[in-house]
Short mmCIF file of C-alpha atoms in Angstrom, two decimals:
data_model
loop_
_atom_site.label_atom_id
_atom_site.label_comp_id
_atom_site.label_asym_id
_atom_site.label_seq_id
_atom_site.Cartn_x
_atom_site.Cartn_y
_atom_site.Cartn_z
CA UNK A 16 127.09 -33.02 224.07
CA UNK A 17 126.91 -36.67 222.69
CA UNK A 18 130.76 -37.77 224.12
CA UNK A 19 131.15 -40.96 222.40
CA UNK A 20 128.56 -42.74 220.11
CA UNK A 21 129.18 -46.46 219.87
CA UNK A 22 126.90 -47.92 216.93
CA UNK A 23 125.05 -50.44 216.76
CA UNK A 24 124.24 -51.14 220.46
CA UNK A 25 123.45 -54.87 220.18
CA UNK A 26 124.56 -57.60 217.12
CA UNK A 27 123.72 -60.96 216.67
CA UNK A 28 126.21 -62.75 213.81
CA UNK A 29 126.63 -65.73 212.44
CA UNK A 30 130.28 -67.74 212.48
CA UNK A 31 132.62 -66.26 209.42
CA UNK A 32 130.80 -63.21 209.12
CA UNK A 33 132.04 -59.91 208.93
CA UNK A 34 131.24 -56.34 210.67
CA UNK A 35 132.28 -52.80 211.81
CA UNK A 36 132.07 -51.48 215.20
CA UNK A 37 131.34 -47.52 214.69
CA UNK A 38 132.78 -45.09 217.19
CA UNK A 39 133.04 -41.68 217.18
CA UNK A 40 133.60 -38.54 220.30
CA UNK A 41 133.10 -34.79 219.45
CA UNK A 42 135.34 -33.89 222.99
CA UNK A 43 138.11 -33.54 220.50
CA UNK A 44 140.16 -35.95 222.01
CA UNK A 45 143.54 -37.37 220.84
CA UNK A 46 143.42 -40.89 222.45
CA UNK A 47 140.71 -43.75 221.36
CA UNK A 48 140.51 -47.40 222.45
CA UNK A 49 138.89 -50.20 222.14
CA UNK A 50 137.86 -52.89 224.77
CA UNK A 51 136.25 -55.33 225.01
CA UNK A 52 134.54 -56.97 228.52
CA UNK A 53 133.72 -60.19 229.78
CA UNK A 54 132.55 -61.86 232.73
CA UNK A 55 135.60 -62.23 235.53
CA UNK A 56 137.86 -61.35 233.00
CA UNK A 57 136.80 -57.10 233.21
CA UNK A 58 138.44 -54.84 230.88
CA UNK A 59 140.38 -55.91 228.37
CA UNK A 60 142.18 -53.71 226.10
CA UNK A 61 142.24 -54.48 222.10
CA UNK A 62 143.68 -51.99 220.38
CA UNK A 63 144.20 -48.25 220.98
CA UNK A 64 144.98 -45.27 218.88
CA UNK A 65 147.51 -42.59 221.22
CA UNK A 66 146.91 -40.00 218.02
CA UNK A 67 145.01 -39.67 214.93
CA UNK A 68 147.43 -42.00 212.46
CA UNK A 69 148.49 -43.91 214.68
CA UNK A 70 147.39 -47.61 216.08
CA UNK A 71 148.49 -50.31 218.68
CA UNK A 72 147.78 -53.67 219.33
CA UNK A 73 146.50 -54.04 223.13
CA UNK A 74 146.30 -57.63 225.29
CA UNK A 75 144.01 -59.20 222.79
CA UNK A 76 144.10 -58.10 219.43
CA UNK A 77 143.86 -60.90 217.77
CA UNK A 78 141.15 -61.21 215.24
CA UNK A 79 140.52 -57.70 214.99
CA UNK A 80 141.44 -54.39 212.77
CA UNK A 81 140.91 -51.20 213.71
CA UNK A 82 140.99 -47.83 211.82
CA UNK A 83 141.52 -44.35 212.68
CA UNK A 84 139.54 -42.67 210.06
CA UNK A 85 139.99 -39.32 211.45
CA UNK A 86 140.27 -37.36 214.97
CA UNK A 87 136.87 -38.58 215.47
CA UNK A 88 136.07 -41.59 214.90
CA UNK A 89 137.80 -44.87 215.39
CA UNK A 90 136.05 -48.17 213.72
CA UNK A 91 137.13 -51.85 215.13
CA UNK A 92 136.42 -54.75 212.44
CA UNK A 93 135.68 -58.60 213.03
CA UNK A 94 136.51 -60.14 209.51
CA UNK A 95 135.42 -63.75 210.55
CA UNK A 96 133.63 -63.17 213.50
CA UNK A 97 134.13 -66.63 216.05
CA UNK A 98 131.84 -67.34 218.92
CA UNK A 99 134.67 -66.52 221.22
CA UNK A 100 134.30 -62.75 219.88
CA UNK A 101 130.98 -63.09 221.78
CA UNK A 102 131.47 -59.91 224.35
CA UNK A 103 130.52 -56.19 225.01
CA UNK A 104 132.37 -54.03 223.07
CA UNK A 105 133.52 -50.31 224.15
CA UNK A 106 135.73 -47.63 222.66
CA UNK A 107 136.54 -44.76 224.53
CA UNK A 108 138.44 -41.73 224.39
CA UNK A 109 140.86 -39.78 226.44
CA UNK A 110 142.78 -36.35 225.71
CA UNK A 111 145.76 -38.00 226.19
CA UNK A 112 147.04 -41.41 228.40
CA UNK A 113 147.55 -39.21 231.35
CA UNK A 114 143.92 -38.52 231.42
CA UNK A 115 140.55 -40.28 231.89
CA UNK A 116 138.81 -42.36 229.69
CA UNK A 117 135.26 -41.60 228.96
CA UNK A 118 133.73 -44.34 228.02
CA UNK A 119 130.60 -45.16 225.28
CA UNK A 120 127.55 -47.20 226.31
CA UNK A 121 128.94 -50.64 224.75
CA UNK A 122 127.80 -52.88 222.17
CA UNK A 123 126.55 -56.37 222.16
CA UNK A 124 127.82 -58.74 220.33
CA UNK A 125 126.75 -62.57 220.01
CA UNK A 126 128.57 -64.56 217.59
CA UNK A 127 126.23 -67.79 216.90
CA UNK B 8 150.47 -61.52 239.67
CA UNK B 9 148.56 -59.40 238.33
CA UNK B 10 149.31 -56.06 237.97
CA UNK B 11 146.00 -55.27 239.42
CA UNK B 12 144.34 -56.87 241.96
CA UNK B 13 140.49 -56.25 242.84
CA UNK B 14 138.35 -58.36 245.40
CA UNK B 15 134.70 -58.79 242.56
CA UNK B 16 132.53 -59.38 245.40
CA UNK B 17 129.89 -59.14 244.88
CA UNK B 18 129.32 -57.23 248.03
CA UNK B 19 125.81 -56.48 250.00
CA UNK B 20 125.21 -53.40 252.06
CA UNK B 21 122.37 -51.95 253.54
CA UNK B 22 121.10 -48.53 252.84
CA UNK B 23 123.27 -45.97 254.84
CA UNK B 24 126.27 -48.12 255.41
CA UNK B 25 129.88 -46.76 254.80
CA UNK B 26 131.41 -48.90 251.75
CA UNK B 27 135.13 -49.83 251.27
CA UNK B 28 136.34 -50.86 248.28
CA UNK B 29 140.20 -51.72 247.22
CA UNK B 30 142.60 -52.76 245.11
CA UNK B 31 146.24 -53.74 245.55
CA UNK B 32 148.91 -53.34 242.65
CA UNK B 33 152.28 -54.70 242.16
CA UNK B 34 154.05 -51.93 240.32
CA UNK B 35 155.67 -48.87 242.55
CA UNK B 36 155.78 -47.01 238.91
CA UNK B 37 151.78 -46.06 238.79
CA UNK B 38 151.16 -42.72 239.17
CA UNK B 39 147.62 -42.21 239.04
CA UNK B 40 144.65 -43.62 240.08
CA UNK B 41 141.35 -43.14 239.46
CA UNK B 42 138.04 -45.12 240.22
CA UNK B 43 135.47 -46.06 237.90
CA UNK B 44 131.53 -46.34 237.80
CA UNK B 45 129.59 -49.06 235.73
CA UNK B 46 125.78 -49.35 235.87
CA UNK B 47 124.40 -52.74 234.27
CA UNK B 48 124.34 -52.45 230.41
CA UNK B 49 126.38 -49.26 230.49
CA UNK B 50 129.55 -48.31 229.87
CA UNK B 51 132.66 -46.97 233.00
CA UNK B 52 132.20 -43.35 233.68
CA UNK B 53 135.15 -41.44 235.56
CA UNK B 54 133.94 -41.04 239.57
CA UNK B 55 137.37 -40.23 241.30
CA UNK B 56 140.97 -39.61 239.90
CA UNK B 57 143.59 -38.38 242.60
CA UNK B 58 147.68 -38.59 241.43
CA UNK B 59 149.09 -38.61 245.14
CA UNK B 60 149.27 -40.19 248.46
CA UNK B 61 146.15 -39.49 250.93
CA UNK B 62 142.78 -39.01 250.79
CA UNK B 63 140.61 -36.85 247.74
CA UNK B 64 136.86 -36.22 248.89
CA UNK B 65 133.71 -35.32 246.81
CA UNK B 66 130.71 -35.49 248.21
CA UNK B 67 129.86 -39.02 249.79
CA UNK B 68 132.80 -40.20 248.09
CA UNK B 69 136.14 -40.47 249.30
CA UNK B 70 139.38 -41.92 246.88
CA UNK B 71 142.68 -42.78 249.47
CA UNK B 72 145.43 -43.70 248.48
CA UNK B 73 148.62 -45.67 249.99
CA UNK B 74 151.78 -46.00 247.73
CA UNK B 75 153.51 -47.58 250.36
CA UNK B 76 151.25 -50.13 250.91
CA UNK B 77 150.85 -49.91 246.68
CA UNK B 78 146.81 -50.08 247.71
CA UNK B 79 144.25 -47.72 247.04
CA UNK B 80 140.68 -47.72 248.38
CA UNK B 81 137.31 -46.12 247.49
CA UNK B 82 135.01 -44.93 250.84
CA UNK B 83 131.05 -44.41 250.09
CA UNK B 84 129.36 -42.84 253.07
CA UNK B 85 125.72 -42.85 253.32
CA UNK B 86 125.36 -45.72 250.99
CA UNK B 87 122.30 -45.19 249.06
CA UNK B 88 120.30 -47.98 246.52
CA UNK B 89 121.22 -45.33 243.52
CA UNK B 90 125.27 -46.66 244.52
CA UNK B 91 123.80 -50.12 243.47
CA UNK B 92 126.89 -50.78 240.69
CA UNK B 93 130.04 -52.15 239.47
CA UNK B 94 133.60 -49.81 240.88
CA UNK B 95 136.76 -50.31 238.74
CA UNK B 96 139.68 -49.09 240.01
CA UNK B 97 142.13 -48.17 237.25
CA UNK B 98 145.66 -46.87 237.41
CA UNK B 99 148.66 -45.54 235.04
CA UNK B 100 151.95 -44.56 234.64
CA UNK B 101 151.77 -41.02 233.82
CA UNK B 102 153.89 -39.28 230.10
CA UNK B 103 153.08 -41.69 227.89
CA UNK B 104 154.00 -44.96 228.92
CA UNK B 105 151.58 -47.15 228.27
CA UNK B 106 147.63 -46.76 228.91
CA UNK B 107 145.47 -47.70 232.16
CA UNK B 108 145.59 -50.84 233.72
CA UNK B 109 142.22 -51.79 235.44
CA UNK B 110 141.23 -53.73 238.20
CA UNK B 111 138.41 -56.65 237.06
CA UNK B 112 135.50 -54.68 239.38
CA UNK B 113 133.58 -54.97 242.54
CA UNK B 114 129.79 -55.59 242.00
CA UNK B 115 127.98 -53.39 244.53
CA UNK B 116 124.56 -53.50 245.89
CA UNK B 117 122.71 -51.53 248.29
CA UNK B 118 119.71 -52.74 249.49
CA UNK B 119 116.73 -50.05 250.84
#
């Protein structure tokens, strides 16, 4: 049982350039999220998805998209990635905001 | 202040020691709390989750909490090098009002 996949684990872009942040959980849950973490500043929440269709903007959404493509999988996008988008990234998922999160093994991102 | 308030340490124990860790929040309305594990370079995983007042034990692990006080701790007996980590306490309002607010961490080490 994989949980949640986060792909790819580590990311180096340049300044202006553009990516997707995969993530996907086979626990069939209904809640996904996205964080993001940084030193002394911990958990930080970016957007979030309560069902499949719906989206919210969390403390720090800006520069950022995010996409619920399906019960699965929920995809974050940098358009013009800035150096202050340097971070770990992690989605998680949760059968519903009363529950716990599970959490995927991050990815890496440096913005250069 | 913060909603969520978490002493990051870091904090140095030896082997065998009894660990406290705590957090203090500013909102009467949470009603759950649960505790978090992060090794380096991985992402949270759920270690404790309790919705009421007292104590909730599993195994060297004990999860108290005081919603008088609005402060909830995290007890590790029998310390061991393997607890070597990051705890994040975490705590919401239960139905669906909103998603989990978490403390910034407490770095952990245990040293043999």
């Amino acid at each position: 049982n994989a949980g949640v996949t986060q792909t790819p684990k580590f990311q180096v872009l340049k300044t202006g350039q553009s990516m997707t942040l995969q993530c996907a959980q086979d626990m069939n849950h209904n809640s996904m999220y996205w964080y993001r973490q940084d030193p002394g500043m911990g958990l930080r929440l970016i957007y979030y998805s309560a069902s499949e269709g719906t989206t919210d903007k969390g403390e720090v959404p800006n520069g950022y998209n995010v996409s619920r493509l399906n019960k699965r999988e929920f995809s974050l996008r940098l358009e013009s990635a800035a150096p202050s988008q340097t971070s770990v990234y992690f989605c998680a998922s949760s059968a519903g905001q009363d529950f716990g999160y599970t959490f995927g093994s991050g990815t890496r991102l440096t913005v250069v | 202040q913060k909603e969520v308030e978490q002493d990051p340490g870091p904090l140095s124990v030896p082997e065998g020691a009894i660990v406290s860790l705590n957090c203090t929040y500013s909102n009467s309305a949470f009603q759950y709390f649960m505790w978090y594990r992060q090794y380096s370079r991985k992402g949270p995983e759920l270690l404790m989750y309790t919705y009421s007042s007292g104590n909730k034990e599993d195994g060297r692990f004990t999860a108290q909490v005081d919603k008088s006080s609005k402060y909830i701790s995290l007890f590790i007996r029998d310390s061991q090098p393997s607890d070597s980590a990051t705890y994040l306490c975490a705590m919401g309002y239960g139905g669906s009002q909103g998603n989990l607010i978490f403390g910034k961490g407490t770095k952990l080490s245990v040293k043999p």
